[in-house]
Amino acid sequence: MPVVELSYSRLQKLIGKVSKKQISDSLPFLGLDIESEDKDLVRVEYSPNRPDYSTDFGIALGLQGLLGIKTGPIKLNVKKSNKYPISVKSTVSRIRPFVTGIIAKNGKIDDKTIKQLMTMQEDLHFGIGRKRKKSSIGIHDLDKISFPLVYTTTTRSHKFIPLNSEKELSISEILDTTDVGKDYGSLLGQSPQVPIILDAKQNTVSFPPIINASVTTVTTKTKNLFVEVTGLNKDDAEDMLSVVATVLQSAGFTLESVKITGAKNSSPKLEYRKMSVNSSLINQILGLNLTSSKIISSLKKSRLDASSKGTNIVCTIPAYRFDIFGPMDLVEEVALGYGIQNLEPTISPSQTIGQTNSISLKLKSLDQTMIGLGYLEALNSSLTSKRVLYDMTNRDSTKLLSVLDSKSREHTILRDSVLPGLLENLSRNIHESYPQKMFETGTVFATENPISEKISFSGISAHKDANFTEIKSIIQSALNIGFGIKIETKTATNSTFEEGHCASILLNNIPIGIVGKIDSKIIENYKIRVPVVGFEISLTDSILKN
Amino acid sequence: MSQVFHDIEKKIITSLRADLKQSPEMLQNSTGLSLDQIRRGIEWLKLKDLAIVDESSVSILSLGKNGIESLKMNLPERRLLDLLKDGPRKLSDLQKELGTIFGPAMGLCKKNNWIEITDNQISPIFVSADELPGEKTLKQIGTKQIPKSLVDENDLASLLNRPDFIIDTPKKTKEISLTDTAMKIELSNSSDAIDVEAKVPEVFVARTHPLKDTIDEIREIFVTLGFSEILGNMTQSSFWNFDALFTPQDHPARELQDTFYLDRINAKKIGTPEQIKKVSESHKKNWRYQWDINEARKMVLRTHTTCVTIKHLAENKPDEARIFSLGRVFRNEKVSYKHLVEFNQIEGVVVGKDASLKNLMGIQREFYKRIGITKIKFWPTFFPYTEPSLQTMVYNEKLGKWIELFGMGIFRPEVTKPLGITQPVLAWGGGIERIAMLKYDLDDVREFYNNNLGWLRSAKKCQ
């Protein structure tokens, strides 16, 4: 989850009369996890469904509600204006069809505000923007731009000075040489045309969703902002814009509209939605018995608006709360406004009878039997490596089952056998005293129709006198005492075991596993200095069947 | 109560009472025990503070080449004097008879004025003595090795300067004596008693894996709370792992860097046509994107056990139920002291009309109480498939801070409705390793899967 850094003193200024302790006590009840704290600074993790919490401005609005300082919805005051037209050319419709935007004026932009806005932008790009694919934002210095603007396409040879650069680069050069170009260039596909926002003087404002022009860079001298959002879906673009507009207004800017026309685009509405929820659903889900007025005041603390209509509560939801899908989301808003800490946990007696799964019971009984036989239980990962699974044990790797792009080299292949892991365990414990006797039961995987998962049971014994007879006795007793199963053994050859000391384990003449002395070359591979005997049995089709 | 002593101890104590300081070798002689028994006995007595062992270095003497020759044939001077017993002899004759020792013998006898030389004639002045200097020492040492302290220092001195007579080897020795308590202690007469206080060799218990113990304990708690266990596959289609749980197909959690996808394997059948249709509609309507069935077919290693639960609920549509699912889940993360690619998760759900958030919190509180955690609180949080959602924070005394444990919530209608589940579903779950780490006081989660015998053999069973 994303992290945002806050300053208590800044928050106190934004919220109003509130102590540092009140803030730190309340943050978790807004759904913000405190990650670390250092004097005035606090780092909190926020949920990706609340991008308004990516800035202290947004968090301050939430805290005002929760603490009862200012409740009810945040009303966006957008002054209608015709001074800022953007026309959209139909050529963008196949690449990145929608654009929307807003003007924010007369704000104070200090370093901290710039930092907050940049964090918000990055988080929006990553989260709801899906790494700029669905929607992306550009924030510009309004006074460097001449309206009207046009959102259109251009060729890859189009040149401008991009942000953080001093020289003019072509689109192709930007895509090939800059970090953002390399990271996001693929979003534009192979098309020879790319989207571009140009101003009235034909100057480049932005090359969405990659980079802004250098000329519109926001600095601490900037007074007025132009924000544009482009994207694949009109609603997504406006959702993102609503977050930015709300944050900018609470940062002290006054908002003015831009006028967007052309190619199915239109000016953003940033309107409230209405949604109703039955108060009995709220009370049922929360296990409470709240009056309508208590529900309404709780919703207001969550910075929504509400009124009652019969047993229904009709809610007014600001545009930036697009995380609210339906009635259950409103139930949660009531819970937050009411205060999770005020919900008293209760327990109703169970009307049902609990039951352990029969497979779990059988496996537990097997564990007990093996312990009685003096074997220690080991647990290994089911995701392991080719080295352990095949190379070291001299097993056939043609049917290996691997995962894509593992971050850990030791965890790339799903095991088809438990025994190699146990041998690996022995090799890591050669300094420990012998005898070493271990067992493990675990899931093994095979590429069948499409994947079979079976439970396998393996045991090993390592000490200077380890021999076939010993291990056959163990498996024989374990199955007989554990499950009343009598097995037979029949001479077999297997690359893991020594010839002449290896047998397949038969149950009613059907092979269910293998037992024997581990081949001396494998013992050497693992640098083990004593003989090792072992077995492996598939439990799923023989013992665990009903 | 009088102490019980092993026969070995008794013999050593008795012997040391008579002869206060002895080396182990001397004790061997005086007690008739083997050196090994003496060593063990001394160790036992030392542990009981009854014996004192002084270690020191002493000189051990043995005879060199000339010493051994002199032992066999007598000292050169004695042999010369013997030849002069019957009166003066000619120098040349004596020279012939004594050979190489003639020189040293002459030198010594002359120095001591035992002989007189005139012309070529040697006459005795002093012929017989009981013992010449050095003879006593020669006999005492003989063919043995003996401590220097047993030999007459003056007599030894006469041999020390002579070449190859005496070999002096320094040797570390122990000298055993008794403490005052041991001098007075009463030795019982019973002879078959053993030393029950002595150290014994360590044996290792065969046992279930400590993590498995925690897993079993948690399973047991769920069963006693009225929950029934369901099992499911670790490999799942993306449909059940993600889509059915309302996770959009372009959600960051579904990316390769967070989730393990199986190489080149896609599910043929992912659900009923109705399930697929309704789930995809819910996605299209709420998340506004083109839902792709091929994305839903991709096989993953389950990232939670919730996929097992939701599949079970979709297939059975119970009006009332308490079920749980427990097993391994996978995350494509870098392995570290707090992250594993594969770990165990427990997940429980309550289905029913009476299911409420307060009730969910109550079940949590009861669960934690049973695993011994009483200091808990609930914070709101976010999960894609539950609404409202909470997380449990438990207080870790050792770290002195609140740590996150289980997540919980009520399944969203966007999850349940498309699958035909009509009743509210309370759900919660979390990693078992986290709880086990608290129980076994571990700060590195990898320890559970290292199978380090040193730890497995010594970790205490948790109750």
PDB file of C-alpha atoms in Angstrom, chain B residues 217-457:
ATOM      1  CA  GLU B 217      -3.818 -25.634  17.447  1.00  0.00           C
ATOM      2  CA  ILE B 218      -5.540 -23.078  15.243  1.00  0.00           C
ATOM      3  CA  ARG B 219      -7.460 -25.805  13.397  1.00  0.00           C
ATOM      4  CA  GLU B 220      -8.619 -27.130  16.748  1.00  0.00           C
ATOM      5  CA  ILE B 221      -9.808 -23.694  17.893  1.00  0.00           C
ATOM      6  CA  PHE B 222     -11.836 -23.221  14.743  1.00  0.00           C
ATOM      7  CA  VAL B 223     -13.435 -26.640  15.124  1.00  0.00           C
ATOM      8  CA  THR B 224     -14.376 -25.947  18.731  1.00  0.00           C
ATOM      9  CA  LEU B 225     -15.911 -22.638  17.624  1.00  0.00           C
ATOM     10  CA  GLY B 226     -18.212 -24.650  15.366  1.00  0.00           C
ATOM     11  CA  PHE B 227     -16.343 -24.346  12.059  1.00  0.00           C
ATOM     12  CA  SER B 228     -15.845 -27.143   9.550  1.00  0.00           C
ATOM     13  CA  GLU B 229     -12.725 -27.479   7.490  1.00  0.00           C
ATOM     14  CA  ILE B 230     -12.679 -27.385   3.711  1.00  0.00           C
ATOM     15  CA  LEU B 231      -9.685 -28.075   1.498  1.00  0.00           C
ATOM     16  CA  GLY B 232      -8.806 -26.796  -1.922  1.00  0.00           C
ATOM     17  CA  ASN B 233      -6.073 -26.703  -4.509  1.00  0.00           C
ATOM     18  CA  MET B 234      -2.987 -24.525  -4.266  1.00  0.00           C
ATOM     19  CA  THR B 235      -3.009 -24.014  -8.008  1.00  0.00           C
ATOM     20  CA  GLN B 236      -6.052 -22.000  -9.018  1.00  0.00           C
ATOM     21  CA  SER B 237      -7.356 -20.218 -12.039  1.00  0.00           C
ATOM     22  CA  SER B 238      -7.160 -16.435 -11.895  1.00  0.00           C
ATOM     23  CA  PHE B 239     -10.933 -16.566 -12.098  1.00  0.00           C
ATOM     24  CA  TRP B 240     -11.324 -17.958  -8.584  1.00  0.00           C
ATOM     25  CA  ASN B 241      -8.246 -16.342  -7.115  1.00  0.00           C
ATOM     26  CA  PHE B 242      -9.056 -12.844  -8.442  1.00  0.00           C
ATOM     27  CA  ASP B 243     -12.064 -12.319 -10.700  1.00  0.00           C
ATOM     28  CA  ALA B 244     -14.620 -13.985  -8.461  1.00  0.00           C
ATOM     29  CA  LEU B 245     -13.268 -11.801  -5.645  1.00  0.00           C
ATOM     30  CA  PHE B 246     -13.890  -8.579  -7.572  1.00  0.00           C
ATOM     31  CA  THR B 247     -10.224  -7.873  -8.233  1.00  0.00           C
ATOM     32  CA  PRO B 248     -10.100  -6.079 -11.605  1.00  0.00           C
ATOM     33  CA  GLN B 249      -7.913  -7.648 -14.249  1.00  0.00           C
ATOM     34  CA  ASP B 250      -5.634  -4.619 -14.390  1.00  0.00           C
ATOM     35  CA  HIS B 251      -5.237  -4.472 -10.613  1.00  0.00           C
ATOM     36  CA  PRO B 252      -1.564  -4.145  -9.565  1.00  0.00           C
ATOM     37  CA  ALA B 253      -1.837  -7.196  -7.256  1.00  0.00           C
ATOM     38  CA  ARG B 254      -2.433  -9.377 -10.305  1.00  0.00           C
ATOM     39  CA  GLU B 255       0.870  -8.498 -11.881  1.00  0.00           C
ATOM     40  CA  LEU B 256       3.734 -10.953 -12.338  1.00  0.00           C
ATOM     41  CA  GLN B 257       5.794  -9.154  -9.754  1.00  0.00           C
ATOM     42  CA  ASP B 258       3.309  -9.939  -6.990  1.00  0.00           C
ATOM     43  CA  THR B 259       1.718 -13.201  -8.055  1.00  0.00           C
ATOM     44  CA  PHE B 260       3.181 -16.494  -9.226  1.00  0.00           C
ATOM     45  CA  TYR B 261       1.734 -17.468 -12.582  1.00  0.00           C
ATOM     46  CA  LEU B 262       2.369 -20.978 -13.851  1.00  0.00           C
ATOM     47  CA  ASP B 263       4.448 -21.144 -16.983  1.00  0.00           C
ATOM     48  CA  ARG B 264       2.435 -22.042 -20.092  1.00  0.00           C
ATOM     49  CA  ILE B 265      -0.582 -23.419 -18.236  1.00  0.00           C
ATOM     50  CA  ASN B 266      -4.138 -22.174 -18.564  1.00  0.00           C
ATOM     51  CA  ALA B 267      -7.314 -23.566 -17.051  1.00  0.00           C
ATOM     52  CA  LYS B 268      -9.686 -25.191 -19.509  1.00  0.00           C
ATOM     53  CA  LYS B 269     -12.800 -24.908 -17.377  1.00  0.00           C
ATOM     54  CA  ILE B 270     -12.949 -22.064 -14.901  1.00  0.00           C
ATOM     55  CA  GLY B 271     -16.576 -21.979 -13.800  1.00  0.00           C
ATOM     56  CA  THR B 272     -20.123 -22.436 -14.984  1.00  0.00           C
ATOM     57  CA  PRO B 273     -21.195 -20.245 -17.929  1.00  0.00           C
ATOM     58  CA  GLU B 274     -23.544 -18.397 -15.563  1.00  0.00           C
ATOM     59  CA  GLN B 275     -20.792 -17.724 -13.029  1.00  0.00           C
ATOM     60  CA  ILE B 276     -18.466 -16.445 -15.736  1.00  0.00           C
ATOM     61  CA  LYS B 277     -21.166 -14.250 -17.267  1.00  0.00           C
ATOM     62  CA  LYS B 278     -22.266 -12.668 -13.995  1.00  0.00           C
ATOM     63  CA  VAL B 279     -18.772 -12.132 -12.641  1.00  0.00           C
ATOM     64  CA  SER B 280     -17.653 -10.485 -15.861  1.00  0.00           C
ATOM     65  CA  GLU B 281     -20.756  -8.240 -15.843  1.00  0.00           C
ATOM     66  CA  SER B 282     -20.021  -7.076 -12.312  1.00  0.00           C
ATOM     67  CA  HIS B 283     -16.481  -6.184 -13.383  1.00  0.00           C
ATOM     68  CA  LYS B 284     -17.540  -4.365 -16.534  1.00  0.00           C
ATOM     69  CA  LYS B 285     -20.218  -2.364 -14.733  1.00  0.00           C
ATOM     70  CA  ASN B 286     -18.211  -1.353 -11.687  1.00  0.00           C
ATOM     71  CA  TRP B 287     -14.622  -1.219 -12.923  1.00  0.00           C
ATOM     72  CA  ARG B 288     -15.336  -0.075 -16.495  1.00  0.00           C
ATOM     73  CA  TYR B 289     -12.942  -2.112 -18.604  1.00  0.00           C
ATOM     74  CA  GLN B 290     -13.005  -4.911 -21.152  1.00  0.00           C
ATOM     75  CA  TRP B 291     -13.080  -8.113 -19.114  1.00  0.00           C
ATOM     76  CA  ASP B 292     -11.006 -10.812 -20.802  1.00  0.00           C
ATOM     77  CA  ILE B 293     -11.731 -14.495 -20.240  1.00  0.00           C
ATOM     78  CA  ASN B 294      -8.175 -15.429 -21.206  1.00  0.00           C
ATOM     79  CA  GLU B 295      -6.907 -13.427 -18.277  1.00  0.00           C
ATOM     80  CA  ALA B 296      -9.254 -15.404 -16.008  1.00  0.00           C
ATOM     81  CA  ARG B 297      -7.886 -18.706 -17.367  1.00  0.00           C
ATOM     82  CA  LYS B 298      -4.317 -18.021 -16.305  1.00  0.00           C
ATOM     83  CA  MET B 299      -3.247 -20.433 -13.599  1.00  0.00           C
ATOM     84  CA  VAL B 300      -1.715 -18.991 -10.442  1.00  0.00           C
ATOM     85  CA  LEU B 301      -0.426 -20.272  -7.140  1.00  0.00           C
ATOM     86  CA  ARG B 302      -3.209 -19.091  -4.868  1.00  0.00           C
ATOM     87  CA  THR B 303      -2.423 -15.800  -3.160  1.00  0.00           C
ATOM     88  CA  HIS B 304      -4.933 -16.491  -0.379  1.00  0.00           C
ATOM     89  CA  THR B 305      -7.214 -19.299   0.741  1.00  0.00           C
ATOM     90  CA  THR B 306     -10.233 -17.073   0.064  1.00  0.00           C
ATOM     91  CA  CYS B 307     -10.446 -18.571  -3.420  1.00  0.00           C
ATOM     92  CA  VAL B 308     -11.157 -21.964  -1.833  1.00  0.00           C
ATOM     93  CA  THR B 309     -13.861 -20.453   0.355  1.00  0.00           C
ATOM     94  CA  ILE B 310     -15.599 -18.476  -2.381  1.00  0.00           C
ATOM     95  CA  LYS B 311     -15.624 -21.493  -4.691  1.00  0.00           C
ATOM     96  CA  HIS B 312     -17.156 -23.598  -1.939  1.00  0.00           C
ATOM     97  CA  LEU B 313     -19.812 -20.954  -1.239  1.00  0.00           C
ATOM     98  CA  ALA B 314     -20.580 -20.550  -4.941  1.00  0.00           C
ATOM     99  CA  GLU B 315     -21.034 -24.299  -5.323  1.00  0.00           C
ATOM    100  CA  ASN B 316     -23.071 -24.893  -2.160  1.00  0.00           C
ATOM    101  CA  LYS B 317     -24.850 -21.552  -1.562  1.00  0.00           C
ATOM    102  CA  PRO B 318     -25.530 -22.284   2.117  1.00  0.00           C
ATOM    103  CA  ASP B 319     -28.020 -20.194   4.100  1.00  0.00           C
ATOM    104  CA  GLU B 320     -26.129 -20.810   7.312  1.00  0.00           C
ATOM    105  CA  ALA B 321     -22.583 -22.052   7.603  1.00  0.00           C
ATOM    106  CA  ARG B 322     -19.359 -21.794   9.527  1.00  0.00           C
ATOM    107  CA  ILE B 323     -16.449 -23.030   7.502  1.00  0.00           C
ATOM    108  CA  PHE B 324     -12.716 -22.536   7.439  1.00  0.00           C
ATOM    109  CA  SER B 325      -9.890 -23.272   5.117  1.00  0.00           C
ATOM    110  CA  LEU B 326      -6.267 -23.540   6.056  1.00  0.00           C
ATOM    111  CA  GLY B 327      -3.241 -24.027   3.904  1.00  0.00           C
ATOM    112  CA  ARG B 328      -0.341 -22.667   1.998  1.00  0.00           C
ATOM    113  CA  VAL B 329      -0.513 -19.493  -0.044  1.00  0.00           C
ATOM    114  CA  PHE B 330       2.066 -17.823  -2.260  1.00  0.00           C
ATOM    115  CA  ARG B 331       3.386 -14.322  -2.924  1.00  0.00           C
ATOM    116  CA  ASN B 332       6.087 -13.417  -5.392  1.00  0.00           C
ATOM    117  CA  GLU B 333       8.184 -11.445  -2.927  1.00  0.00           C
ATOM    118  CA  LYS B 334      11.842 -11.251  -2.062  1.00  0.00           C
ATOM    119  CA  VAL B 335      12.516 -13.646   0.784  1.00  0.00           C
ATOM    120  CA  SER B 336      13.545 -11.854   3.970  1.00  0.00           C
ATOM    121  CA  TYR B 337      13.303 -12.171   7.727  1.00  0.00           C
ATOM    122  CA  LYS B 338       9.679 -11.138   7.480  1.00  0.00           C
ATOM    123  CA  HIS B 339       8.656 -12.356   4.033  1.00  0.00           C
ATOM    124  CA  LEU B 340       8.346 -15.844   2.593  1.00  0.00           C
ATOM    125  CA  VAL B 341       7.215 -16.766  -0.896  1.00  0.00           C
ATOM    126  CA  GLU B 342       5.070 -19.485   0.608  1.00  0.00           C
ATOM    127  CA  PHE B 343       3.312 -19.389   3.949  1.00  0.00           C
ATOM    128  CA  ASN B 344       0.232 -20.703   5.707  1.00  0.00           C
ATOM    129  CA  GLN B 345      -3.022 -18.895   5.962  1.00  0.00           C
ATOM    130  CA  ILE B 346      -6.179 -19.507   7.907  1.00  0.00           C
ATOM    131  CA  GLU B 347      -9.459 -18.194   6.660  1.00  0.00           C
ATOM    132  CA  GLY B 348     -12.871 -18.533   8.195  1.00  0.00           C
ATOM    133  CA  VAL B 349     -16.333 -17.473   7.128  1.00  0.00           C
ATOM    134  CA  VAL B 350     -19.717 -17.255   8.775  1.00  0.00           C
ATOM    135  CA  VAL B 351     -22.755 -17.272   6.516  1.00  0.00           C
ATOM    136  CA  GLY B 352     -26.104 -16.306   7.900  1.00  0.00           C
ATOM    137  CA  LYS B 353     -28.823 -13.802   8.510  1.00  0.00           C
ATOM    138  CA  ASP B 354     -27.391 -12.870  11.879  1.00  0.00           C
ATOM    139  CA  ALA B 355     -23.923 -12.234  10.623  1.00  0.00           C
ATOM    140  CA  SER B 356     -22.866  -8.754  11.700  1.00  0.00           C
ATOM    141  CA  LEU B 357     -19.672  -6.763  12.053  1.00  0.00           C
ATOM    142  CA  LYS B 358     -19.962  -6.794  15.860  1.00  0.00           C
ATOM    143  CA  ASN B 359     -20.298 -10.551  15.720  1.00  0.00           C
ATOM    144  CA  LEU B 360     -17.257 -10.812  13.479  1.00  0.00           C
ATOM    145  CA  MET B 361     -15.277  -8.767  15.988  1.00  0.00           C
ATOM    146  CA  GLY B 362     -16.591 -10.998  18.769  1.00  0.00           C
ATOM    147  CA  ILE B 363     -15.422 -14.182  17.064  1.00  0.00           C
ATOM    148  CA  GLN B 364     -12.008 -12.609  16.545  1.00  0.00           C
ATOM    149  CA  ARG B 365     -11.745 -11.658  20.176  1.00  0.00           C
ATOM    150  CA  GLU B 366     -12.659 -15.201  21.211  1.00  0.00           C
ATOM    151  CA  PHE B 367     -10.132 -16.695  18.777  1.00  0.00           C
ATOM    152  CA  TYR B 368      -7.287 -14.514  20.035  1.00  0.00           C
ATOM    153  CA  LYS B 369      -8.226 -15.241  23.638  1.00  0.00           C
ATOM    154  CA  ARG B 370      -7.805 -18.948  22.918  1.00  0.00           C
ATOM    155  CA  ILE B 371      -4.338 -18.500  21.479  1.00  0.00           C
ATOM    156  CA  GLY B 372      -3.432 -16.367  24.458  1.00  0.00           C
ATOM    157  CA  ILE B 373      -3.716 -12.872  23.014  1.00  0.00           C
ATOM    158  CA  THR B 374      -5.984 -10.542  24.968  1.00  0.00           C
ATOM    159  CA  LYS B 375      -4.717  -7.088  24.101  1.00  0.00           C
ATOM    160  CA  ILE B 376      -6.371  -6.387  20.768  1.00  0.00           C
ATOM    161  CA  LYS B 377      -8.087  -3.591  18.917  1.00  0.00           C
ATOM    162  CA  PHE B 378      -9.758  -3.146  15.566  1.00  0.00           C
ATOM    163  CA  TRP B 379      -8.926  -0.603  12.913  1.00  0.00           C
ATOM    164  CA  PRO B 380     -10.653   0.069   9.628  1.00  0.00           C
ATOM    165  CA  THR B 381      -8.786  -0.997   6.517  1.00  0.00           C
ATOM    166  CA  PHE B 382      -9.361  -1.804   2.875  1.00  0.00           C
ATOM    167  CA  PHE B 383      -9.672  -5.103   1.021  1.00  0.00           C
ATOM    168  CA  PRO B 384     -10.969  -5.339  -2.540  1.00  0.00           C
ATOM    169  CA  TYR B 385     -13.559  -7.982  -1.700  1.00  0.00           C
ATOM    170  CA  THR B 386     -14.927  -7.017   1.702  1.00  0.00           C
ATOM    171  CA  GLU B 387     -16.939  -4.013   2.813  1.00  0.00           C
ATOM    172  CA  PRO B 388     -16.823  -2.986   5.611  1.00  0.00           C
ATOM    173  CA  SER B 389     -13.260  -4.154   6.281  1.00  0.00           C
ATOM    174  CA  LEU B 390     -11.293  -4.215   9.507  1.00  0.00           C
ATOM    175  CA  GLN B 391      -7.900  -5.370  10.684  1.00  0.00           C
ATOM    176  CA  THR B 392      -6.951  -6.675  14.090  1.00  0.00           C
ATOM    177  CA  MET B 393      -4.064  -5.082  15.858  1.00  0.00           C
ATOM    178  CA  VAL B 394      -2.483  -7.066  18.667  1.00  0.00           C
ATOM    179  CA  TYR B 395      -0.064  -5.721  21.202  1.00  0.00           C
ATOM    180  CA  ASN B 396       3.373  -7.274  21.090  1.00  0.00           C
ATOM    181  CA  GLU B 397       4.914  -6.885  24.537  1.00  0.00           C
ATOM    182  CA  LYS B 398       8.411  -7.668  23.284  1.00  0.00           C
ATOM    183  CA  LEU B 399       8.373  -5.027  20.538  1.00  0.00           C
ATOM    184  CA  GLY B 400       6.299  -2.695  22.655  1.00  0.00           C
ATOM    185  CA  LYS B 401       3.985  -1.887  19.791  1.00  0.00           C
ATOM    186  CA  TRP B 402       0.772  -2.832  18.044  1.00  0.00           C
ATOM    187  CA  ILE B 403       1.173  -5.174  15.122  1.00  0.00           C
ATOM    188  CA  GLU B 404      -1.306  -6.091  12.424  1.00  0.00           C
ATOM    189  CA  LEU B 405      -2.592  -9.644  12.558  1.00  0.00           C
ATOM    190  CA  PHE B 406      -5.800 -10.707  10.814  1.00  0.00           C
ATOM    191  CA  GLY B 407      -7.873  -8.922   8.214  1.00  0.00           C
ATOM    192  CA  MET B 408     -11.637  -9.258   8.202  1.00  0.00           C
ATOM    193  CA  GLY B 409     -14.778  -7.968   6.646  1.00  0.00           C
ATOM    194  CA  ILE B 410     -18.081  -8.759   5.063  1.00  0.00           C
ATOM    195  CA  PHE B 411     -17.980  -9.994   1.471  1.00  0.00           C
ATOM    196  CA  ARG B 412     -19.088  -7.265  -0.921  1.00  0.00           C
ATOM    197  CA  PRO B 413     -22.391  -7.794  -2.742  1.00  0.00           C
ATOM    198  CA  GLU B 414     -20.324  -7.314  -5.915  1.00  0.00           C
ATOM    199  CA  VAL B 415     -18.624 -10.599  -4.926  1.00  0.00           C
ATOM    200  CA  THR B 416     -21.535 -12.608  -3.551  1.00  0.00           C
ATOM    201  CA  LYS B 417     -24.415 -11.603  -5.832  1.00  0.00           C
ATOM    202  CA  PRO B 418     -22.916 -12.760  -9.161  1.00  0.00           C
ATOM    203  CA  LEU B 419     -22.199 -16.139  -7.570  1.00  0.00           C
ATOM    204  CA  GLY B 420     -25.725 -16.546  -6.241  1.00  0.00           C
ATOM    205  CA  ILE B 421     -24.796 -16.173  -2.574  1.00  0.00           C
ATOM    206  CA  THR B 422     -27.697 -14.354  -0.956  1.00  0.00           C
ATOM    207  CA  GLN B 423     -26.802 -14.235   2.744  1.00  0.00           C
ATOM    208  CA  PRO B 424     -24.165 -11.974   4.269  1.00  0.00           C
ATOM    209  CA  VAL B 425     -20.759 -13.640   4.593  1.00  0.00           C
ATOM    210  CA  LEU B 426     -18.375 -12.653   7.358  1.00  0.00           C
ATOM    211  CA  ALA B 427     -14.806 -13.477   6.447  1.00  0.00           C
ATOM    212  CA  TRP B 428     -11.454 -13.119   8.102  1.00  0.00           C
ATOM    213  CA  GLY B 429      -8.020 -14.553   7.816  1.00  0.00           C
ATOM    214  CA  GLY B 430      -4.342 -14.089   8.159  1.00  0.00           C
ATOM    215  CA  GLY B 431      -0.912 -15.622   8.148  1.00  0.00           C
ATOM    216  CA  ILE B 432      -0.228 -18.392  10.641  1.00  0.00           C
ATOM    217  CA  GLU B 433       3.539 -17.884  10.646  1.00  0.00           C
ATOM    218  CA  ARG B 434       2.985 -14.471  12.223  1.00  0.00           C
ATOM    219  CA  ILE B 435       1.201 -16.057  15.164  1.00  0.00           C
ATOM    220  CA  ALA B 436       3.772 -18.861  15.365  1.00  0.00           C
ATOM    221  CA  MET B 437       6.584 -16.295  15.441  1.00  0.00           C
ATOM    222  CA  LEU B 438       4.983 -14.674  18.465  1.00  0.00           C
ATOM    223  CA  LYS B 439       4.600 -18.076  20.123  1.00  0.00           C
ATOM    224  CA  TYR B 440       8.131 -19.286  19.487  1.00  0.00           C
ATOM    225  CA  ASP B 441       9.680 -15.882  20.004  1.00  0.00           C
ATOM    226  CA  LEU B 442      11.316 -15.882  16.578  1.00  0.00           C
ATOM    227  CA  ASP B 443      12.249 -12.768  14.687  1.00  0.00           C
ATOM    228  CA  ASP B 444      13.127 -14.501  11.419  1.00  0.00           C
ATOM    229  CA  VAL B 445      10.233 -16.253   9.709  1.00  0.00           C
ATOM    230  CA  ARG B 446      12.605 -18.283   7.499  1.00  0.00           C
ATOM    231  CA  GLU B 447      13.557 -20.365  10.533  1.00  0.00           C
ATOM    232  CA  PHE B 448      10.307 -22.325  10.143  1.00  0.00           C
ATOM    233  CA  TYR B 449      11.413 -23.739   6.795  1.00  0.00           C
ATOM    234  CA  ASN B 450      15.168 -24.080   7.372  1.00  0.00           C
ATOM    235  CA  ASN B 451      14.696 -27.448   9.073  1.00  0.00           C
ATOM    236  CA  ASN B 452      17.715 -26.691  11.160  1.00  0.00           C
ATOM    237  CA  LEU B 453      17.943 -29.743  13.419  1.00  0.00           C
ATOM    238  CA  GLY B 454      19.544 -27.717  16.188  1.00  0.00           C
ATOM    239  CA  TRP B 455      16.390 -25.628  16.445  1.00  0.00           C
ATOM    240  CA  LEU B 456      13.863 -28.376  15.678  1.00  0.00           C
ATOM    241  CA  ARG B 457      15.362 -30.593  18.357  1.00  0.00           C
TER     242      ARG B 457
END
